[in-house]
Backbone as JSON, one array per atom type, in Angstrom:
{
  "sequence": "MPTALIVEDEPEANKLLGMLIKLRGYRSASAFNGREAQEQLGRHQPDVLFLDLMLPDLSGYDVCRAVKAAKATCLIPLIIVSARIAQRNRIDSYLAGADEFVAKPYTPDQIFEALKYAEALREQADRERIEGTARLADPDDEASVREVARLRSLILGRTPLDQEEAGRVNALIAQAEDRIVAWSDAHPGGAPGTLHYELSADRLVLTFREPIAWFEELQRTPDDPLFAGLERFQEVSLDRREGRLTLIKQWA",
  "N": [[0.85, -1.2, 0.0], [0.65, 2.19, -0.94], [2.21, 5.08, 0.6], [1.44, 8.2, 2.09], [2.86, 11.14, 3.27], [1.74, 13.59, 5.4], [2.21, 16.88, 6.0], [1.23, 19.06, 8.1], [0.17, 21.47, 10.34], [-2.26, 21.92, 11.62], [-4.36, 19.94, 13.44], [-7.0, 18.97, 12.73], [-7.17, 19.6, 10.01], [-5.07, 18.07, 9.09], [-6.03, 15.52, 9.68], [-8.34, 15.42, 8.07], [-7.29, 15.53, 5.46], [-5.86, 13.17, 5.51], [-7.96, 11.31, 5.66], [-9.11, 11.63, 3.14], [-7.09, 10.78, 1.34], [-6.92, 8.14, 2.03], [-9.17, 7.11, 0.88], [-8.31, 6.67, -1.64], [-6.69, 4.52, -1.49], [-4.32, 4.88, -0.06], [-1.99, 4.78, 2.62], [-1.72, 6.82, 5.45], [0.63, 9.07, 6.96], [1.51, 11.32, 9.55], [2.87, 14.57, 10.13], [3.52, 17.36, 12.15], [5.04, 19.6, 12.1], [7.92, 21.18, 10.57], [10.44, 20.06, 11.33], [9.72, 17.61, 12.44], [8.74, 16.43, 10.15], [11.1, 16.19, 8.63], [12.51, 14.39, 10.21], [10.89, 12.1, 9.96], [11.13, 11.63, 7.23], [13.76, 10.91, 7.14], [13.66, 8.4, 8.23], [11.82, 6.94, 6.76], [10.77, 6.84, 3.4], [8.11, 8.35, 1.86], [5.51, 7.7, -0.62], [4.31, 9.9, -1.65], [4.25, 13.36, -0.82], [2.51, 15.65, 1.09], [2.44, 19.06, 1.73], [2.19, 21.79, 3.86], [2.57, 25.34, 3.61], [2.72, 27.06, 5.76], [4.1, 26.54, 8.64], [4.76, 25.83, 12.13], [7.46, 25.97, 12.88], [9.54, 25.72, 10.79], [9.85, 27.2, 7.52], [7.6, 26.23, 4.98], [8.6, 26.39, 2.41], [11.36, 26.08, 2.86], [11.46, 23.46, 3.82], [10.56, 22.14, 1.54], [12.63, 22.81, -0.3], [14.76, 21.47, 0.94], [13.98, 18.79, 0.73], [13.94, 18.45, -2.05], [16.56, 18.95, -2.68], [18.08, 16.84, -1.91], [19.52, 13.8, -2.86], [18.38, 11.37, -2.12], [15.69, 11.91, -1.68], [14.64, 13.55, -3.64], [12.99, 12.76, -5.75], [10.53, 12.21, -4.71], [7.16, 12.81, -5.16], [5.96, 16.01, -4.52], [3.53, 17.87, -3.03], [2.22, 20.95, -2.57], [-0.03, 22.22, -0.22], [-1.92, 24.82, 0.48], [-3.13, 27.86, 2.05], [-2.12, 30.16, 1.16], [-2.58, 31.68, -1.6], [-1.8, 33.39, -3.61], [-0.39, 34.24, -6.8], [2.38, 34.57, -6.64], [3.08, 32.99, -4.48], [2.56, 30.46, -5.48], [4.38, 30.32, -7.62], [6.81, 30.62, -6.22], [6.71, 28.27, -4.79], [7.04, 26.35, -6.8], [9.55, 27.11, -7.68], [10.99, 26.33, -5.48], [10.91, 23.67, -5.85], [8.56, 22.19, -5.75], [6.08, 19.89, -6.96], [3.38, 20.13, -7.45], [0.56, 22.27, -6.74], [-1.98, 22.86, -4.5], [-4.7, 24.75, -3.68], [-6.04, 25.95, -0.6], [-9.38, 26.66, 0.47], [-9.85, 23.26, -0.5], [-11.28, 20.92, -2.86], [-12.41, 17.47, -2.64], [-11.94, 16.26, -5.14], [-9.81, 17.74, -6.18], [-7.69, 16.93, -4.58], [-7.65, 14.22, -5.23], [-6.97, 14.41, -7.94], [-4.42, 15.48, -7.68], [-3.11, 13.33, -6.48], [-3.27, 11.51, -8.56], [-1.65, 12.76, -10.42], [0.78, 12.66, -9.03], [1.22, 9.92, -9.07], [1.68, 9.59, -11.8], [4.08, 10.95, -12.05], [5.79, 9.33, -10.54], [5.72, 7.05, -12.1], [6.92, 8.03, -14.42], [9.52, 8.58, -13.49], [10.48, 6.03, -13.14], [10.96, 4.99, -15.61], [13.07, 3.53, -18.15], [14.06, 5.19, -20.09], [13.79, 8.59, -20.15], [12.08, 11.4, -21.28], [11.35, 14.8, -22.14], [9.94, 18.12, -22.43], [10.77, 21.39, -21.59], [9.56, 24.6, -21.26], [11.18, 27.69, -21.78], [10.41, 30.4, -20.77], [8.6, 33.18, -19.67], [9.7, 34.15, -16.47], [7.71, 34.32, -14.6], [5.85, 32.53, -15.35], [3.92, 29.91, -14.45], [3.79, 27.22, -15.37], [6.16, 26.92, -16.84], [8.14, 27.3, -14.87], [7.61, 25.14, -13.2], [8.1, 22.95, -14.91], [10.86, 23.14, -15.39], [11.79, 22.81, -12.8], [11.07, 20.17, -12.36], [12.78, 18.88, -14.14], [15.24, 19.44, -12.89], [14.99, 17.83, -10.6], [14.94, 15.27, -11.75], [17.48, 15.1, -12.94], [19.1, 15.11, -10.7], [18.09, 12.9, -9.25], [17.87, 10.68, -11.01], [20.23, 10.14, -12.3], [23.66, 8.93, -12.26], [25.24, 10.93, -11.33], [26.93, 12.68, -8.76], [25.76, 14.64, -5.94], [26.97, 17.16, -6.01], [27.96, 17.42, -8.66], [25.62, 17.1, -10.16], [24.35, 19.37, -9.26], [25.92, 21.32, -10.47], [25.36, 20.93, -13.18], [22.63, 21.53, -13.19], [22.79, 24.18, -12.39], [24.01, 25.31, -14.61], [21.99, 24.97, -16.5], [20.1, 26.71, -15.42], [21.46, 29.15, -15.69], [21.64, 29.29, -18.47], [18.93, 29.45, -19.07], [18.31, 31.95, -17.95], [19.79, 33.62, -19.68], [18.51, 33.11, -22.12], [15.88, 33.99, -21.62], [16.41, 36.7, -21.09], [17.45, 37.48, -23.56], [15.22, 37.05, -25.19], [13.45, 38.9, -24.09], [14.7, 41.24, -24.86], [14.36, 41.1, -27.54], [11.55, 41.17, -28.58], [8.62, 39.37, -29.75], [9.35, 36.98, -30.88], [9.17, 33.33, -30.74], [8.93, 31.63, -27.58], [11.83, 30.2, -25.97], [12.76, 26.71, -25.84], [13.56, 23.73, -24.0], [14.51, 20.6, -24.68], [14.78, 17.42, -23.22], [16.56, 14.36, -22.67], [16.93, 11.47, -20.85], [18.85, 8.7, -20.23], [20.26, 5.4, -19.68], [22.97, 5.85, -19.99], [23.48, 8.51, -20.58], [22.85, 12.09, -20.66], [20.95, 14.22, -22.56], [20.62, 17.44, -23.64], [18.71, 19.7, -25.39], [18.57, 22.79, -26.63], [16.27, 24.88, -28.14], [15.25, 27.3, -30.63], [15.18, 30.66, -29.34], [18.59, 30.79, -30.63], [20.45, 32.7, -30.83], [21.42, 33.87, -28.53], [23.37, 32.13, -27.68], [25.28, 32.31, -29.67], [26.19, 34.87, -29.2], [27.34, 34.37, -26.72], [29.5, 32.77, -27.41], [31.42, 34.54, -28.13], [32.54, 35.39, -25.83], [34.55, 33.72, -24.26], [35.49, 33.58, -21.65], [33.34, 33.71, -20.03], [31.47, 32.45, -17.28], [29.34, 30.69, -17.84], [29.9, 29.8, -20.44], [32.34, 28.55, -19.96], [31.44, 26.5, -18.34], [30.41, 24.67, -20.09], [32.32, 22.84, -20.65], [31.92, 20.64, -19.12], [30.41, 18.91, -20.52], [30.5, 16.23, -22.86], [29.93, 16.58, -25.5], [29.19, 19.35, -27.5], [27.15, 20.92, -29.65], [26.18, 23.05, -32.3], [23.54, 23.76, -34.34], [22.81, 25.76, -36.73], [21.07, 25.93, -38.88], [18.88, 24.31, -38.2], [18.3, 25.53, -35.88], [19.16, 24.89, -33.16], [20.79, 23.99, -30.12], [22.8, 21.53, -28.85], [23.64, 19.63, -26.03], [25.56, 17.09, -24.65], [26.0, 14.84, -22.07], [27.85, 12.22, -20.83], [28.07, 9.18, -18.91], [28.62, 6.53, -18.89]],
  "CA": [[0.0, 0.0, 0.0], [1.46, 3.41, -0.96], [2.13, 5.92, 1.79], [1.5, 9.65, 1.94], [3.2, 11.9, 4.48], [1.02, 14.87, 5.44], [2.88, 17.84, 6.88], [0.19, 20.06, 8.33], [0.18, 21.67, 11.78], [-3.61, 21.92, 12.18], [-4.75, 18.52, 13.57], [-8.2, 18.63, 11.99], [-6.84, 19.65, 8.58], [-4.22, 16.9, 8.84], [-6.89, 14.34, 9.73], [-9.22, 15.44, 6.91], [-6.53, 15.15, 4.28], [-5.57, 11.75, 5.66], [-9.16, 10.56, 5.33], [-9.31, 11.69, 1.69], [-6.14, 9.96, 0.6], [-7.23, 6.74, 2.31], [-10.18, 6.72, -0.09], [-7.6, 6.3, -2.86], [-5.84, 3.37, -1.24], [-3.06, 5.27, 0.54], [-1.82, 4.81, 4.08], [-1.24, 8.17, 5.77], [1.47, 9.37, 8.11], [1.34, 12.73, 9.85], [3.88, 15.39, 10.8], [2.85, 18.61, 12.49], [5.96, 20.7, 11.9], [8.95, 20.87, 9.59], [11.48, 19.17, 11.86], [9.14, 16.28, 12.54], [8.69, 15.9, 8.78], [12.45, 15.8, 8.24], [12.83, 13.17, 10.95], [10.18, 10.98, 9.36], [11.72, 11.37, 5.91], [15.02, 10.22, 7.36], [13.39, 7.01, 8.59], [11.02, 6.27, 5.74], [10.42, 7.71, 2.28], [6.74, 8.1, 1.41], [5.28, 7.72, -2.07], [3.91, 11.26, -1.96], [4.36, 14.25, 0.33], [1.67, 16.84, 1.1], [3.17, 20.0, 2.58], [1.65, 23.14, 4.07], [3.63, 26.35, 3.63], [2.75, 27.76, 7.05], [4.37, 25.61, 9.72], [5.13, 26.59, 13.34], [8.9, 26.1, 13.11], [10.26, 25.98, 9.55], [9.04, 27.58, 6.36], [7.32, 25.15, 4.05], [9.54, 26.52, 1.29], [12.64, 25.5, 3.27], [11.29, 22.01, 3.84], [10.49, 21.72, 0.14], [13.97, 22.9, -0.89], [15.6, 20.42, 1.51], [13.57, 17.51, 0.15], [14.3, 18.4, -3.46], [18.01, 19.08, -2.84], [18.73, 15.6, -1.46], [19.4, 12.74, -3.87], [17.54, 10.29, -1.62], [14.28, 12.28, -1.58], [14.24, 14.55, -4.65], [11.97, 12.25, -6.68], [9.23, 12.05, -4.04], [6.23, 13.86, -5.58], [5.71, 16.92, -3.4], [2.35, 18.67, -3.33], [1.96, 22.03, -1.62], [-1.44, 22.48, 0.07], [-1.76, 26.05, 1.25], [-4.09, 28.96, 1.94], [-1.43, 31.25, 0.48], [-2.97, 31.34, -2.97], [-1.33, 34.37, -4.59], [0.45, 33.64, -7.84], [3.77, 34.56, -6.2], [3.27, 31.82, -3.62], [2.59, 29.29, -6.36], [5.65, 30.32, -8.35], [7.87, 30.35, -5.26], [6.63, 26.84, -4.45], [7.66, 25.6, -7.9], [10.99, 27.42, -7.65], [11.57, 25.51, -4.41], [10.94, 22.28, -6.32], [7.27, 21.51, -5.63], [5.54, 19.31, -8.18], [1.99, 20.54, -7.64], [0.07, 23.23, -5.74], [-3.42, 22.8, -4.29], [-5.08, 25.86, -2.82], [-7.09, 25.78, 0.4], [-9.98, 25.34, 0.71], [-9.83, 22.43, -1.7], [-12.32, 19.9, -2.98], [-11.82, 16.13, -2.71], [-11.47, 15.96, -6.5], [-8.49, 18.35, -6.37], [-6.71, 16.04, -3.93], [-7.57, 13.0, -6.03], [-6.21, 14.74, -9.15], [-3.02, 15.63, -7.29], [-2.59, 11.98, -6.29], [-3.12, 10.92, -9.9], [-0.47, 13.39, -11.01], [1.93, 12.11, -8.32], [1.43, 8.57, -9.6], [2.28, 9.74, -13.13], [5.48, 11.34, -11.85], [6.53, 8.14, -10.1], [5.85, 6.18, -13.28], [7.91, 8.63, -15.3], [10.85, 8.43, -12.9], [10.88, 4.62, -13.2], [11.22, 4.57, -16.99], [14.47, 3.39, -18.54], [14.4, 6.39, -20.87], [12.88, 9.68, -19.8], [12.25, 12.6, -22.09], [10.32, 15.81, -21.97], [10.27, 19.46, -22.92], [10.5, 22.49, -20.66], [9.56, 25.93, -21.88], [12.03, 28.69, -21.12], [9.64, 31.58, -21.12], [8.5, 34.19, -18.63], [9.98, 33.6, -15.14], [6.47, 34.32, -13.84], [4.95, 31.54, -15.94], [3.92, 28.79, -13.52], [4.08, 25.95, -16.04], [7.58, 26.9, -17.19], [8.93, 27.12, -13.65], [7.39, 23.78, -12.71], [8.74, 22.01, -15.82], [12.3, 23.19, -15.16], [12.02, 22.22, -11.48], [10.99, 18.71, -12.53], [14.04, 18.46, -14.78], [16.28, 19.47, -11.85], [14.84, 16.65, -9.75], [15.31, 14.09, -12.52], [18.93, 15.07, -13.11], [19.68, 14.72, -9.41], [17.62, 11.61, -8.75], [17.89, 9.58, -11.94], [21.55, 9.97, -12.92], [24.68, 8.56, -11.27], [26.0, 12.1, -10.92], [26.79, 12.98, -7.34], [24.96, 15.83, -5.68], [27.7, 18.35, -6.42], [28.02, 17.52, -10.11], [24.26, 17.36, -10.62], [24.09, 20.77, -8.98], [26.6, 22.14, -11.48], [24.6, 20.82, -14.42], [21.39, 22.29, -13.01], [23.15, 25.61, -12.36], [24.26, 25.72, -15.99], [20.68, 25.1, -17.14], [19.49, 27.95, -14.91], [22.16, 30.26, -16.32], [21.22, 29.35, -19.87], [17.55, 29.94, -19.08], [18.35, 33.4, -17.72], [20.26, 34.27, -20.91], [17.49, 32.99, -23.15], [14.78, 34.89, -21.28], [16.89, 38.08, -21.28], [17.56, 37.74, -25.0], [13.86, 37.13, -25.72], [12.88, 40.18, -23.64], [15.31, 42.3, -25.65], [13.96, 40.91, -28.94], [10.17, 40.67, -28.48], [7.95, 38.94, -30.97], [9.72, 35.62, -31.24], [8.63, 32.25, -29.93], [9.76, 31.36, -26.39], [12.77, 29.09, -26.1], [12.4, 25.44, -25.2], [14.64, 22.8, -23.7], [14.1, 19.2, -24.74], [15.77, 16.61, -22.51], [16.47, 12.91, -22.73], [17.73, 10.81, -19.83], [18.91, 7.26, -20.43], [21.19, 4.72, -18.77], [24.36, 6.25, -20.16], [23.71, 9.9, -20.95], [21.86, 13.16, -20.58], [20.98, 15.05, -23.76], [19.87, 18.68, -23.51], [18.62, 20.38, -26.69], [17.95, 24.12, -26.58], [15.77, 25.29, -29.45], [15.14, 28.74, -30.85], [16.27, 31.31, -30.07], [19.96, 30.36, -30.33], [21.36, 33.84, -30.97], [22.04, 34.12, -27.23], [24.58, 31.3, -27.59], [26.27, 32.88, -30.58], [26.8, 35.98, -28.47], [28.15, 33.79, -25.65], [30.73, 32.24, -27.99], [32.39, 35.63, -28.26], [33.08, 35.67, -24.5], [34.92, 32.4, -23.73], [35.78, 33.63, -20.22], [32.08, 33.74, -19.31], [31.3, 31.21, -16.5], [28.43, 29.78, -18.52], [30.61, 29.18, -21.56], [33.33, 27.64, -19.38], [30.74, 25.35, -17.8], [30.11, 23.7, -21.14], [33.37, 21.82, -20.67], [31.45, 19.46, -18.39], [29.71, 18.07, -21.47], [31.38, 15.6, -23.83], [29.6, 17.07, -26.85], [28.44, 20.6, -27.62], [27.0, 21.15, -31.08], [25.24, 24.11, -32.67], [22.98, 23.6, -35.68], [22.16, 27.04, -37.03], [19.98, 25.74, -39.83], [17.74, 23.78, -37.46], [18.06, 26.39, -34.72], [19.22, 24.15, -31.91], [22.06, 23.77, -29.45], [22.71, 20.24, -28.18], [24.67, 19.31, -25.06], [25.5, 15.68, -24.27], [26.85, 14.44, -20.96], [27.83, 10.77, -20.71], [28.7, 8.65, -17.68], [28.86, 5.09, -19.03]],
  "C": [[0.88, 1.25, 0.0], [1.21, 4.27, 0.26], [2.22, 7.4, 1.42], [1.87, 10.27, 3.29], [2.52, 13.26, 4.39], [1.67, 15.76, 6.46], [1.96, 19.04, 7.02], [0.04, 20.22, 9.84], [-1.2, 21.71, 12.41], [-4.13, 20.48, 12.25], [-5.97, 18.13, 12.75], [-7.95, 18.63, 10.49], [-5.98, 18.45, 8.19], [-5.08, 15.64, 8.75], [-7.78, 14.26, 8.49], [-8.49, 15.0, 5.65], [-6.18, 13.66, 4.33], [-6.75, 10.88, 5.29], [-9.39, 10.52, 3.81], [-8.35, 10.76, 0.95], [-6.35, 8.46, 0.87], [-8.29, 6.21, 1.36], [-9.55, 6.29, -1.42], [-6.55, 5.23, -2.61], [-4.48, 3.7, -0.67], [-3.11, 5.1, 2.06], [-1.23, 6.18, 4.41], [-0.34, 8.17, 6.99], [1.43, 10.87, 8.31], [2.58, 13.32, 10.5], [3.24, 16.76, 11.01], [3.78, 19.82, 12.48], [7.08, 20.24, 10.97], [10.0, 19.89, 10.1], [10.97, 17.73, 12.01], [9.06, 15.63, 11.16], [10.06, 15.41, 8.34], [12.88, 14.52, 8.95], [12.15, 11.95, 10.33], [10.76, 10.63, 7.99], [13.06, 10.66, 6.04], [14.84, 8.74, 7.68], [12.69, 6.24, 7.48], [10.65, 7.26, 4.65], [9.02, 7.39, 1.79], [6.66, 8.11, -0.11], [4.84, 9.1, -2.54], [3.96, 12.08, -0.68], [3.43, 15.44, 0.13], [2.25, 17.8, 2.13], [2.48, 21.35, 2.64], [2.82, 24.13, 4.09], [3.8, 27.0, 4.99], [2.87, 26.75, 8.18], [4.88, 26.38, 10.94], [6.62, 26.77, 13.54], [9.66, 26.49, 11.84], [9.3, 26.47, 8.48], [8.81, 26.35, 5.5], [8.23, 25.19, 2.84], [10.88, 25.86, 1.64], [12.57, 23.98, 3.32], [11.29, 21.46, 2.41], [11.88, 21.73, -0.5], [14.87, 21.78, -0.36], [15.27, 19.06, 0.91], [14.08, 17.39, -1.28], [15.8, 18.55, -3.71], [18.76, 17.81, -2.48], [18.48, 14.49, -2.48], [18.43, 11.65, -3.42], [16.05, 10.62, -1.68], [13.76, 13.15, -2.73], [13.14, 14.07, -5.59], [10.63, 11.96, -6.01], [8.29, 13.15, -4.55], [5.8, 14.7, -4.39], [4.6, 17.89, -3.8], [2.15, 19.7, -2.22], [0.44, 22.17, -1.47], [-1.47, 23.68, 1.0], [-2.89, 27.04, 1.02], [-3.43, 30.19, 1.33], [-1.59, 31.03, -1.02], [-2.56, 32.38, -4.0], [-0.41, 33.7, -5.59], [1.91, 33.56, -7.4], [4.05, 33.36, -5.31], [3.36, 30.54, -4.44], [3.94, 29.2, -7.07], [6.81, 30.02, -7.41], [7.88, 28.88, -4.83], [7.31, 26.01, -5.54], [9.16, 25.88, -7.97], [11.69, 26.6, -6.58], [11.61, 24.04, -4.76], [9.62, 21.54, -6.24], [6.79, 21.01, -6.99], [4.11, 19.75, -8.47], [1.61, 21.47, -6.5], [-1.44, 23.1, -5.68], [-3.79, 23.88, -3.28], [-6.16, 25.43, -1.83], [-8.1, 26.91, 0.25], [-10.04, 24.55, -0.61], [-11.04, 21.5, -1.71], [-11.66, 18.52, -2.97], [-11.26, 15.81, -4.09], [-10.09, 16.58, -6.76], [-7.4, 17.5, -5.73], [-6.54, 14.76, -4.74], [-6.77, 13.23, -7.31], [-4.73, 14.9, -8.84], [-2.38, 14.26, -7.08], [-2.37, 11.29, -7.64], [-1.88, 11.47, -10.58], [0.8, 12.84, -10.35], [2.26, 10.71, -8.82], [2.08, 8.61, -10.98], [3.75, 10.12, -13.02], [6.32, 10.16, -11.41], [6.74, 7.18, -11.27], [6.91, 6.72, -14.23], [9.32, 8.38, -14.79], [11.37, 7.0, -12.98], [11.21, 4.16, -14.62], [12.72, 4.44, -17.25], [14.95, 4.61, -19.31], [13.33, 7.44, -20.59], [13.14, 10.85, -20.73], [11.09, 13.55, -21.86], [10.81, 17.14, -22.5], [9.86, 20.49, -21.87], [10.55, 23.8, -21.43], [10.44, 26.87, -21.08], [11.44, 30.05, -21.48], [9.72, 32.62, -20.01], [8.8, 33.55, -17.27], [8.77, 33.62, -14.22], [5.43, 33.36, -14.42], [5.02, 30.26, -15.1], [4.34, 27.48, -14.18], [5.56, 25.84, -16.38], [8.44, 26.61, -15.97], [8.81, 25.69, -13.14], [8.11, 22.76, -13.6], [10.25, 21.98, -15.59], [12.64, 22.58, -13.8], [11.97, 20.7, -11.57], [12.27, 18.17, -13.16], [15.17, 18.45, -13.76], [16.22, 18.21, -10.99], [15.27, 15.38, -10.48], [16.82, 13.98, -12.69], [19.61, 14.64, -11.82], [19.33, 13.28, -9.04], [17.79, 10.44, -9.69], [19.22, 9.41, -12.69], [22.54, 9.53, -11.84], [25.55, 9.73, -10.84], [25.83, 12.34, -9.43], [26.09, 14.33, -7.17], [25.65, 17.1, -6.17], [27.71, 18.51, -7.94], [26.64, 17.76, -10.7], [23.89, 18.82, -10.38], [24.74, 21.69, -10.0], [25.84, 22.11, -12.81], [23.32, 21.64, -14.31], [21.66, 23.79, -12.96], [23.39, 26.12, -13.77], [22.93, 25.88, -16.74], [20.0, 26.4, -16.7], [20.14, 29.17, -15.53], [21.75, 30.42, -17.77], [19.79, 29.88, -19.98], [17.51, 31.45, -18.88], [18.78, 34.14, -18.98], [19.19, 34.25, -21.99], [16.33, 33.93, -22.88], [15.18, 36.34, -21.49], [16.96, 38.42, -22.76], [16.16, 37.89, -25.6], [13.19, 38.45, -25.31], [13.42, 41.34, -24.47], [14.92, 42.23, -27.12], [12.53, 40.34, -28.95], [9.61, 40.24, -29.84], [8.25, 37.52, -31.38], [9.07, 34.59, -30.33], [9.52, 32.03, -28.71], [10.67, 30.18, -26.61], [12.25, 27.85, -25.41], [13.66, 24.62, -24.97], [14.06, 21.4, -23.71], [15.19, 18.38, -24.06], [15.48, 15.13, -22.68], [17.45, 12.35, -21.7], [17.69, 9.31, -20.09], [19.98, 6.68, -19.53], [22.6, 5.27, -18.85], [24.57, 7.73, -20.44], [22.53, 10.81, -20.64], [22.03, 14.0, -21.83], [20.07, 16.25, -23.53], [19.88, 19.38, -24.86], [17.85, 21.68, -26.52], [17.52, 24.48, -27.99], [15.52, 26.78, -29.46], [14.6, 29.48, -29.62], [17.65, 30.75, -29.68], [20.95, 31.52, -30.45], [22.05, 34.17, -29.65], [23.34, 33.34, -27.11], [25.66, 31.82, -28.52], [26.96, 34.08, -29.96], [27.73, 35.46, -27.39], [29.49, 33.28, -26.18], [31.82, 33.3, -28.11], [33.0, 36.02, -26.92], [33.46, 34.37, -23.83], [35.25, 32.4, -22.24], [34.5, 33.69, -19.38], [31.9, 32.42, -18.56], [30.38, 30.21, -17.18], [29.14, 29.07, -19.67], [31.64, 28.18, -21.04], [32.66, 26.37, -18.84], [30.39, 24.29, -18.83], [31.17, 22.61, -21.25], [32.96, 20.56, -19.92], [30.7, 18.49, -19.3], [30.68, 17.51, -22.5], [31.13, 16.1, -25.25], [28.78, 18.34, -26.75], [28.35, 20.91, -29.1], [25.9, 22.17, -31.35], [24.82, 23.9, -34.12], [22.19, 24.86, -36.0], [20.96, 26.86, -37.96], [18.72, 25.24, -39.12], [17.4, 24.61, -36.23], [18.07, 25.64, -33.41], [20.66, 24.01, -31.43], [21.91, 22.49, -28.63], [23.9, 20.01, -27.28], [24.49, 17.85, -24.64], [26.5, 15.4, -23.16], [26.72, 12.93, -20.77], [28.49, 10.35, -19.4], [28.92, 7.15, -17.76], [29.83, 4.82, -20.17]]
}
């Protein structure tokens, strides 16, 4: 039976959520503050984690960042359930690594849909070959932020790269995203950039698609930290005709 850890300091709210997930065949475990949640995660990894942002000791954002920064827990689907429903709270949750956001008060169907999404994420993480596309658009676009956060978790959790090296790869992706967004802002009218990724047993393939002019500008500054970071990849190829930049990192 799958397990859900509910991190919610209000006993009645914790109990209600536990009752709902049991209707979907989950066993529930409860934590009423951030430190208790961290202790439980150290003993047992649940199949899904529900997390309130407003806890009596730690910020829910900090708990989320800690879960998603650790190789052992980064692939646990993490669902924020919060009364802080402003768009900024949603975006900050995804920036911290959350996989989904459910606003309070919620309906049972919203919780059931979140569980269904968590199951899809677990299925994706178990595939031998994982691929997807993340949009590199407006930093205030919720879907874009969530897609990139998911890629960060997969690179950390599904590759043999250690935490430090996975962090370097993810930092390079973040730097590239910043350059692409800045270039697009300076040249309005074009389509937003995208990043297609493929993860397999022996490699990570990152393909940045239009615009690529940002990279051509970068080539003229080889001392730039982003350009220097490309040395971590075994292959870097630019196809101007197709409008794509491909980075390949191998480990087998």
